PDB file of C-alpha atoms and ligand atoms in Angstrom:
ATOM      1  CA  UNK A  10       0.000   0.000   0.000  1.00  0.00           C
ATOM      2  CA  UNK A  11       1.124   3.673  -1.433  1.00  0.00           C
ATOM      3  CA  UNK A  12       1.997   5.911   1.765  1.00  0.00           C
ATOM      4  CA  UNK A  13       0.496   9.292   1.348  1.00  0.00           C
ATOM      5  CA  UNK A  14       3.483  10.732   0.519  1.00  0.00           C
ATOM      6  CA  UNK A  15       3.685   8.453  -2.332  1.00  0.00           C
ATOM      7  CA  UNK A  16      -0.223   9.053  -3.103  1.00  0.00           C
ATOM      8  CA  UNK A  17       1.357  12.938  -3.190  1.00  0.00           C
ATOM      9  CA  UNK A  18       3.715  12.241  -5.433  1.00  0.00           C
ATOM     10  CA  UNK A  19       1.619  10.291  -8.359  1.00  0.00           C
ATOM     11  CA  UNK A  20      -1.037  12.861  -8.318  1.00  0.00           C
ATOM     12  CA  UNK A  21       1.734  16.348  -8.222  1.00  0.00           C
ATOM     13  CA  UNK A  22      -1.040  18.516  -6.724  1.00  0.00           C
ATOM     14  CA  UNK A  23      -3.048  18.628  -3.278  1.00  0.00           C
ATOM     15  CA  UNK A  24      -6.048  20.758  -3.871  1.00  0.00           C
ATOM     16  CA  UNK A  25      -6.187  23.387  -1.023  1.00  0.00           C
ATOM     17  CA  UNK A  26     -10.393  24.003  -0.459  1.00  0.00           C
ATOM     18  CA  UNK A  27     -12.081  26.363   1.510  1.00  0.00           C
ATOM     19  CA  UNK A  28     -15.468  25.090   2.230  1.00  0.00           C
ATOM     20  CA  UNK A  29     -18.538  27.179   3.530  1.00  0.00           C
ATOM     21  CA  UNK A  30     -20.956  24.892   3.178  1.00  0.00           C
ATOM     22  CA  UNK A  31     -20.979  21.576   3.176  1.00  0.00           C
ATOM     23  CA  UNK A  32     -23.432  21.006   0.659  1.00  0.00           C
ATOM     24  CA  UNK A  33     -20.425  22.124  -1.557  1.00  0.00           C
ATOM     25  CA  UNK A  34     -18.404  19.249  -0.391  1.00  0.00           C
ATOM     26  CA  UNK A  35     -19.988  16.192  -2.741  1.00  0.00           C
ATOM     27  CA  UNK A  36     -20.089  18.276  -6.255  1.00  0.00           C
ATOM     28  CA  UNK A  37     -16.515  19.591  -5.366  1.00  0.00           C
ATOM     29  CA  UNK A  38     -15.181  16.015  -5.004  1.00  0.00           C
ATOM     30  CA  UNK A  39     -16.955  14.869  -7.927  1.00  0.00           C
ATOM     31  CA  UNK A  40     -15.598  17.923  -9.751  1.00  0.00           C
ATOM     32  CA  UNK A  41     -11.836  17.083  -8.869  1.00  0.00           C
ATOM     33  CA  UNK A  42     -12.441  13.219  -9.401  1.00  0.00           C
ATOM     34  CA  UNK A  43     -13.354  13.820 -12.966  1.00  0.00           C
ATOM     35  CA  UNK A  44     -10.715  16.425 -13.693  1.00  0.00           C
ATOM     36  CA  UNK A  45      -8.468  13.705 -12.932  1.00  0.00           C
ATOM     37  CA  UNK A  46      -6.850  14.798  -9.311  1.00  0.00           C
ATOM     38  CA  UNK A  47      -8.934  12.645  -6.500  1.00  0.00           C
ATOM     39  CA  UNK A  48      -7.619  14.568  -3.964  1.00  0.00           C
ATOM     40  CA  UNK A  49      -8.569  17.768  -1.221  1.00  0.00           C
ATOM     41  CA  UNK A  50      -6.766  19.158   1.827  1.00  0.00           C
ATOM     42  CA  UNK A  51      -9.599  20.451   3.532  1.00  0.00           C
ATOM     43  CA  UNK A  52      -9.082  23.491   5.341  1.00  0.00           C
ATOM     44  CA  UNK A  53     -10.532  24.015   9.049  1.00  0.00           C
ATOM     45  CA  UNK A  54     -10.618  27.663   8.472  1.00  0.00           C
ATOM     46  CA  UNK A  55     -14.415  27.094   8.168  1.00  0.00           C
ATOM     47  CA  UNK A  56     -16.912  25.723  10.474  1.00  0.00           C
ATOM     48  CA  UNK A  57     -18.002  23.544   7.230  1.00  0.00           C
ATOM     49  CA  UNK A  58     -14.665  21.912   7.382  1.00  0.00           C
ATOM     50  CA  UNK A  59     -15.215  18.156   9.194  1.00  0.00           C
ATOM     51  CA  UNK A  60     -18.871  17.791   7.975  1.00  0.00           C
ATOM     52  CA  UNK A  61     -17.361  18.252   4.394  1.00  0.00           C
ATOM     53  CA  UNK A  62     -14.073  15.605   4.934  1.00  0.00           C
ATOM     54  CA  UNK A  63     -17.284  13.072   6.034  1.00  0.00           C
ATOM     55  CA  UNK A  64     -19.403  14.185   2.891  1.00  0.00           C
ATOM     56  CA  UNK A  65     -16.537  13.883   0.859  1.00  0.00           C
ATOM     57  CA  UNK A  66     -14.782  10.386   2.165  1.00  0.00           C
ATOM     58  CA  UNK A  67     -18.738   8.877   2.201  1.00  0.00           C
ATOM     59  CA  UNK A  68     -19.535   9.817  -1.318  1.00  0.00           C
ATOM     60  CA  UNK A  69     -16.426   8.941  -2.549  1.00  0.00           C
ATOM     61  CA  UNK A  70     -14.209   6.271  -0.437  1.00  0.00           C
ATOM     62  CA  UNK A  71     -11.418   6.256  -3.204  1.00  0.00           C
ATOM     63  CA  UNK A  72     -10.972   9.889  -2.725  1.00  0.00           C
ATOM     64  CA  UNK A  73      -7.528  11.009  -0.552  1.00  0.00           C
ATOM     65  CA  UNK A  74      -8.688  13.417   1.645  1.00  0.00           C
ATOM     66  CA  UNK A  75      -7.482  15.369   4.397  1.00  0.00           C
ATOM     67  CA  UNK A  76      -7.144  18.110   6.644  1.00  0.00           C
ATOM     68  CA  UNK A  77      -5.345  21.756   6.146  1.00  0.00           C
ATOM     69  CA  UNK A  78      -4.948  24.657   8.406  1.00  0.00           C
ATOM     70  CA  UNK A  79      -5.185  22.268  11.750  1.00  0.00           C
ATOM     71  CA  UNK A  80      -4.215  24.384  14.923  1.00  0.00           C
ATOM     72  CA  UNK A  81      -5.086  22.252  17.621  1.00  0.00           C
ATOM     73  CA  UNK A  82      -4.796  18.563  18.245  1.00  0.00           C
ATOM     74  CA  UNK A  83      -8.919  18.765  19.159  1.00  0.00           C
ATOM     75  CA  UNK A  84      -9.200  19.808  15.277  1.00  0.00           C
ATOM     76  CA  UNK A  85      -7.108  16.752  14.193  1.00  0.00           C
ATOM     77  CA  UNK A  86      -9.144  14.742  16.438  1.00  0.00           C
ATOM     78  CA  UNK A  87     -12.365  16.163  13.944  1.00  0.00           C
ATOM     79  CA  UNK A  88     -10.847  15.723  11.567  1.00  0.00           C
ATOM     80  CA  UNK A  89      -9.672  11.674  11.687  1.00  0.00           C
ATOM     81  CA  UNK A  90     -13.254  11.270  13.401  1.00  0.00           C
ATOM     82  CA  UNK A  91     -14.434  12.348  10.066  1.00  0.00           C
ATOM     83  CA  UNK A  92     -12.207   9.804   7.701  1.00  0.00           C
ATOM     84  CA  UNK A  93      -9.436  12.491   6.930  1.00  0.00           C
ATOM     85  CA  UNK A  94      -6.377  10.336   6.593  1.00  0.00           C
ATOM     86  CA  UNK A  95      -3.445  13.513   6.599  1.00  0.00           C
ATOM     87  CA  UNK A  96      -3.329  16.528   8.750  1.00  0.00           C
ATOM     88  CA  UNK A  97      -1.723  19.731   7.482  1.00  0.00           C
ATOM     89  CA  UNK A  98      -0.610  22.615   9.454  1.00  0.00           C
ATOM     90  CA  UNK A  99       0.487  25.607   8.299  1.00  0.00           C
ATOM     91  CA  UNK A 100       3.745  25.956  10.936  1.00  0.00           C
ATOM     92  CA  UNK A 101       5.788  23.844  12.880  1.00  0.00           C
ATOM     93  CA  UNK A 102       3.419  23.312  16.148  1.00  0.00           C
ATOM     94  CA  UNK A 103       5.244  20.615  18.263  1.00  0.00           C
ATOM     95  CA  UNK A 104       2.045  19.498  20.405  1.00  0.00           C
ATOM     96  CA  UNK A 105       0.012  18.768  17.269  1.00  0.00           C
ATOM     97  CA  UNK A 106       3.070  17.553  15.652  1.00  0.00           C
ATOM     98  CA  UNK A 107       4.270  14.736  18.538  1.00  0.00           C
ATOM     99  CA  UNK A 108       0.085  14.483  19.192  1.00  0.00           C
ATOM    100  CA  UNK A 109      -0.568  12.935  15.275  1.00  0.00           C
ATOM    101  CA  UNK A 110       2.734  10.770  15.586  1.00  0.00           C
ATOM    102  CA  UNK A 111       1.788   9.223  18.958  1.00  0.00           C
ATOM    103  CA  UNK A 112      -1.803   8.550  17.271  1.00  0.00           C
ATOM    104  CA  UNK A 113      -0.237   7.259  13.813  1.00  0.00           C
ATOM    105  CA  UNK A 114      -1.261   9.771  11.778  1.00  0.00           C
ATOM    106  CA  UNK A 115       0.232  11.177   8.949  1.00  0.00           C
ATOM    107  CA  UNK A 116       1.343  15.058   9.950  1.00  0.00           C
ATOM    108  CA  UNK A 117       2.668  17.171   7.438  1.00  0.00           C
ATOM    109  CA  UNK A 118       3.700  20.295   9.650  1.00  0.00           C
ATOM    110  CA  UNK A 119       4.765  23.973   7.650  1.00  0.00           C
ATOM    111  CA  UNK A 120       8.398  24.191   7.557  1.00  0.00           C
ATOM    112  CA  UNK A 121      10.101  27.705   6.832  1.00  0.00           C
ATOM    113  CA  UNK A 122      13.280  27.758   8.346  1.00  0.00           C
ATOM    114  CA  UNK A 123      16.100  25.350   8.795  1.00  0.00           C
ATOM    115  CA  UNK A 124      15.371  25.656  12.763  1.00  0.00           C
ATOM    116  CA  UNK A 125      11.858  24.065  11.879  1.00  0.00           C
ATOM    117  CA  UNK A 126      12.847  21.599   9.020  1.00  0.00           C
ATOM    118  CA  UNK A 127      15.354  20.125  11.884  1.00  0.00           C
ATOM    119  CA  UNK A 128      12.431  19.788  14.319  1.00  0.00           C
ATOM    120  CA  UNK A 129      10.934  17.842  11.590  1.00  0.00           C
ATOM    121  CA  UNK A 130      13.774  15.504  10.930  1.00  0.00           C
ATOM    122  CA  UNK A 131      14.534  14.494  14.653  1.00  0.00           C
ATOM    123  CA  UNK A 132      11.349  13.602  14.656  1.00  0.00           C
ATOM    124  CA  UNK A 133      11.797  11.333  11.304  1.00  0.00           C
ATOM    125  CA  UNK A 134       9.039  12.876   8.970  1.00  0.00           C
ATOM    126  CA  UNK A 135      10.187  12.443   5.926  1.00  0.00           C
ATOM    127  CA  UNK A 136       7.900  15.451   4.040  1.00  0.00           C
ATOM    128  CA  UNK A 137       7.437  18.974   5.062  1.00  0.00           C
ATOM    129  CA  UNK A 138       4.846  21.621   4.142  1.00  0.00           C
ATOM    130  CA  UNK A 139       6.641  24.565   2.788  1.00  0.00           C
ATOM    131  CA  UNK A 140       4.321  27.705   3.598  1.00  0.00           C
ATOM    132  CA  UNK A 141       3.846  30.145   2.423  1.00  0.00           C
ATOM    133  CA  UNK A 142       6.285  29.163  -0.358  1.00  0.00           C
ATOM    134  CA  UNK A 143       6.364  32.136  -2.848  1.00  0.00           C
ATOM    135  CA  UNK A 144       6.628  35.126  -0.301  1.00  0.00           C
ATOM    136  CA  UNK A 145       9.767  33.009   1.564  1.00  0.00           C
ATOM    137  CA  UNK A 146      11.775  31.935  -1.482  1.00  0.00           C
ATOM    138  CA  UNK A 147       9.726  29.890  -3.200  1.00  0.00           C
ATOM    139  CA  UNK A 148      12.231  27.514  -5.133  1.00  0.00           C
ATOM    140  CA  UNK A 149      15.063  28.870  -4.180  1.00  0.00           C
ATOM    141  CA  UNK A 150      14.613  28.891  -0.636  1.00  0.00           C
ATOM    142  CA  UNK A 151      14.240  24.978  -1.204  1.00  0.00           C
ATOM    143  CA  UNK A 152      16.689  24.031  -3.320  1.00  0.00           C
ATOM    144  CA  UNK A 153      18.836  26.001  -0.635  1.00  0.00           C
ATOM    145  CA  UNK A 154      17.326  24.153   2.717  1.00  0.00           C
ATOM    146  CA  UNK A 155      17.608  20.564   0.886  1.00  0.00           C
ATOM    147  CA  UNK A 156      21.358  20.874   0.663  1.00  0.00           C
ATOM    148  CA  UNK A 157      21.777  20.234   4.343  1.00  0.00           C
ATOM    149  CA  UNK A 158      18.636  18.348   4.987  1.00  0.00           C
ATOM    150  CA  UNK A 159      18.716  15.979   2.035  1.00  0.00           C
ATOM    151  CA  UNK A 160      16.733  13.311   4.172  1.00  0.00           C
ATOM    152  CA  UNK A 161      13.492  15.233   3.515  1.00  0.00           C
ATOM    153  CA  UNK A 162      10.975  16.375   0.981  1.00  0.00           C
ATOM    154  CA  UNK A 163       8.938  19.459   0.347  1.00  0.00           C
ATOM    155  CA  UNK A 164       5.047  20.378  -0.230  1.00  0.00           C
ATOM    156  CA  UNK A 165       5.482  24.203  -1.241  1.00  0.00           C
ATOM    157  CA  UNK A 166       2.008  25.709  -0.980  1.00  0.00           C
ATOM    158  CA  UNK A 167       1.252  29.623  -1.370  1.00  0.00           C
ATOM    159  CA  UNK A 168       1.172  31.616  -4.521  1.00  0.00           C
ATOM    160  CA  UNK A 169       1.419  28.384  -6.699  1.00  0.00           C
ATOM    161  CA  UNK A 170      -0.515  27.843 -10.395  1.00  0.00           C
ATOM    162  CA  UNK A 171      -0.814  27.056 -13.321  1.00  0.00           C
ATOM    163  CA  UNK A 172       2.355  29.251 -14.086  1.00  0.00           C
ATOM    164  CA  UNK A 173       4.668  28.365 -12.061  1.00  0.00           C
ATOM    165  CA  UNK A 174       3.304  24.676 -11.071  1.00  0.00           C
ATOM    166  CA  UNK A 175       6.144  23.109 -13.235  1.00  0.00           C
ATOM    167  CA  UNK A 176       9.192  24.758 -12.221  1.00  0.00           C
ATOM    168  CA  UNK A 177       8.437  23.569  -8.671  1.00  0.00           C
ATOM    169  CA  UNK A 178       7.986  20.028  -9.739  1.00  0.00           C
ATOM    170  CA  UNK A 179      11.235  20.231 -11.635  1.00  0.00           C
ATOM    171  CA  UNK A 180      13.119  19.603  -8.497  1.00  0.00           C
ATOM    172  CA  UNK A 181      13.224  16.401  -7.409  1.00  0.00           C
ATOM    173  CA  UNK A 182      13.117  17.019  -3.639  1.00  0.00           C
ATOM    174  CA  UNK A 183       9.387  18.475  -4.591  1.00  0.00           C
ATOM    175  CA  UNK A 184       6.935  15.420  -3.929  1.00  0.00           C
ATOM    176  CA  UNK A 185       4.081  17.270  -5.152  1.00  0.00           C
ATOM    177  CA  UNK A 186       2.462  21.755  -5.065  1.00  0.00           C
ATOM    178  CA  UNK A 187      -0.538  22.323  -2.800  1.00  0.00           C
ATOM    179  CA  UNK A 188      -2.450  25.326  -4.142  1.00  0.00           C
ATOM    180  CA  UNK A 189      -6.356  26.428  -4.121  1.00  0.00           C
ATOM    181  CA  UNK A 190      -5.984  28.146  -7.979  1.00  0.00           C
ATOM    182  CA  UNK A 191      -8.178  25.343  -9.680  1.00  0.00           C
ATOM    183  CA  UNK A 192     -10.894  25.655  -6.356  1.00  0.00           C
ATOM    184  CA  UNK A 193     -10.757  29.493  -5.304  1.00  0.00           C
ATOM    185  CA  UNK A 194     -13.999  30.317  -3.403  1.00  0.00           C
ATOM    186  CA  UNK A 195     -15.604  32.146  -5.524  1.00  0.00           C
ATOM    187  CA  UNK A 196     -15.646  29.399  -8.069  1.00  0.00           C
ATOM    188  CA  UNK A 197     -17.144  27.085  -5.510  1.00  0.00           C
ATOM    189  CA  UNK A 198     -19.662  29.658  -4.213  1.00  0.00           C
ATOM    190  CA  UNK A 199     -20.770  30.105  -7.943  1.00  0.00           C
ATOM    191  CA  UNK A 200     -21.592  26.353  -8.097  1.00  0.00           C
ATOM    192  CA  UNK A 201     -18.817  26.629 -10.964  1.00  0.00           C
ATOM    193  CA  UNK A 202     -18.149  22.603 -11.025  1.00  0.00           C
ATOM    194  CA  UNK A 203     -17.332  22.321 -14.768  1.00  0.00           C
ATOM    195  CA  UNK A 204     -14.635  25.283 -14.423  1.00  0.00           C
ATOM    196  CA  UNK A 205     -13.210  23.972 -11.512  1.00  0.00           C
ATOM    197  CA  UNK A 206     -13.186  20.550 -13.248  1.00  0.00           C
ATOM    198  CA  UNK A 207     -11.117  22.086 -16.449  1.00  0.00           C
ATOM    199  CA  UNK A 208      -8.889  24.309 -14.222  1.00  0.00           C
ATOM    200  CA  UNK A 209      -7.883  20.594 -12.381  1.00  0.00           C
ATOM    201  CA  UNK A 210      -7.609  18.534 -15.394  1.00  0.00           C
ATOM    202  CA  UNK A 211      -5.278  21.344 -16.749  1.00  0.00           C
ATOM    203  CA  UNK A 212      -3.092  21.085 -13.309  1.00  0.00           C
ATOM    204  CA  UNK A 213      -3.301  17.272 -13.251  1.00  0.00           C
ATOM    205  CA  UNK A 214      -2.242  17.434 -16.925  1.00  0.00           C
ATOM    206  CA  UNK A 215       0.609  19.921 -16.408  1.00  0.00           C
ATOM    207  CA  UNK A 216       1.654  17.529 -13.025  1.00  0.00           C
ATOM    208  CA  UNK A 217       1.474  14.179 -15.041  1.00  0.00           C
ATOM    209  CA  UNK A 218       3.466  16.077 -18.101  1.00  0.00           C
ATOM    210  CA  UNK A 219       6.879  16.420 -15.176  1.00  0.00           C
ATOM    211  CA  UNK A 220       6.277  12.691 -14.108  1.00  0.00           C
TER     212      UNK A 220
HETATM  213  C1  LIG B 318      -2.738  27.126   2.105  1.00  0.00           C
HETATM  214  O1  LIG B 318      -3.347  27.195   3.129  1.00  0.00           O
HETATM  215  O2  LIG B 318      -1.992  26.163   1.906  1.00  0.00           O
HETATM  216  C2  LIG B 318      -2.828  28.244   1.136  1.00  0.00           C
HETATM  217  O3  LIG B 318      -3.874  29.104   1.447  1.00  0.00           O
HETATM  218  C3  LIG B 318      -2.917  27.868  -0.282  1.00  0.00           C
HETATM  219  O4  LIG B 318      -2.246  28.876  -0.928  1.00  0.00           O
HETATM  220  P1  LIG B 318      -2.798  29.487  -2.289  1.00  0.00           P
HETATM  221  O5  LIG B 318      -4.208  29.950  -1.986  1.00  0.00           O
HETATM  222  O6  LIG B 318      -1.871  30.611  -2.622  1.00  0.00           O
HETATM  223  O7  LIG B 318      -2.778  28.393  -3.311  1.00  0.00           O
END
């Protein structure tokens, strides 16, 4: 069996969603299913967010699908409860960090600094979040931290699309882009499902092209 990481890695892109309303969740996963990327970090910066990772891993069991912006270990608690099988945080929080290792769950914590990536290393995760990963360096910044910590991989997510989704992939210490350009919330709020559909299958198209 494919670790997530690995899962990561086939599919090049982890669409980042924002979900008001649950209702949104089902047509969403559908949406990203059929664009050819069956895959969501779902973002706890709603209230939406753990109804939608149950809506979403009930309608669709084949679907990878986590949880993003986790800042306590009660929301990764919701969020396994629900059938999310990563957690994502956006820095390096030790307590939810050591909390998801204890519990076996895949943690993938933001990583910015060398001081952070090395907290991630001693305790042997093998990929990092890089956040937010165009306003600290962007590819540069990572080519420069993997010198040193050559033992671990990167997720850069912030300011990443369509444009610039390639270059990133280009380096091999890149397992895959997280990015919300092919879900932004208007688009969902608009019931836009086709669009959002084409915008994926153009990102899972560009990924798959670098594989
Ligand atoms: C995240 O939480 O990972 C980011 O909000 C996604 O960044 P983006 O909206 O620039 O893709």
């Amino acid at each position: 069996m494919s670790t997530i990481s690995e899962k990561f890695a086939q599919f090049g892109v982890v669409p980042v969603v924002v979900l008001e309303d649950a209702k949104d969740a089902a047509p969403l996963a559908e949406a990203l299913i059929k664009g050819g990327l069956p895959c969501a970090e779902v973002t706890f910066r709603t209230e939406a967010a753990q109804e939608s990772i149950r809506i979403m891993k009930e309608s669709y069991p084949e679907m990878l699908v986590g949880a993003g912006t986790v800042l306590t270990t009660a929301q990764a608690d919701a969020a396994v409860e629900a059938g999310a099988e990563f957690i994502v945080t956006p820095g390096f929080d030790p307590e939810i960090v050591d909390y998801c290792i204890e519990k076996g769950i895949p943690v993938f914590p933001g990583c910015i600094t060398p001081s952070e990536v090395a907290q991630a290393v001693k305790r042997g995760l093998k990929t990092v979040k890089f956040f937010p990963a165009e306003q600290f360096g962007g590819l540069a910044a990572i080519k420069a931290l993997s010198a040193p910590y050559n033992m671990v991989k990167f997720m850069p997510t912030g300011g990443i699309n369509a444009g610039n989704l390639k270059e990133y992939l280009a380096f091999d210490r890149i397992v895959c882009c997280g990015g919300s350009w092919m879900v932004k919330g208007d688009l969902i709020r608009e019931g836009a499902f086709d669009r959002i559909c084409e915008l994926t299958r153009e990102a899972a198209q560009l990924a798959a092209s670098m594989r």
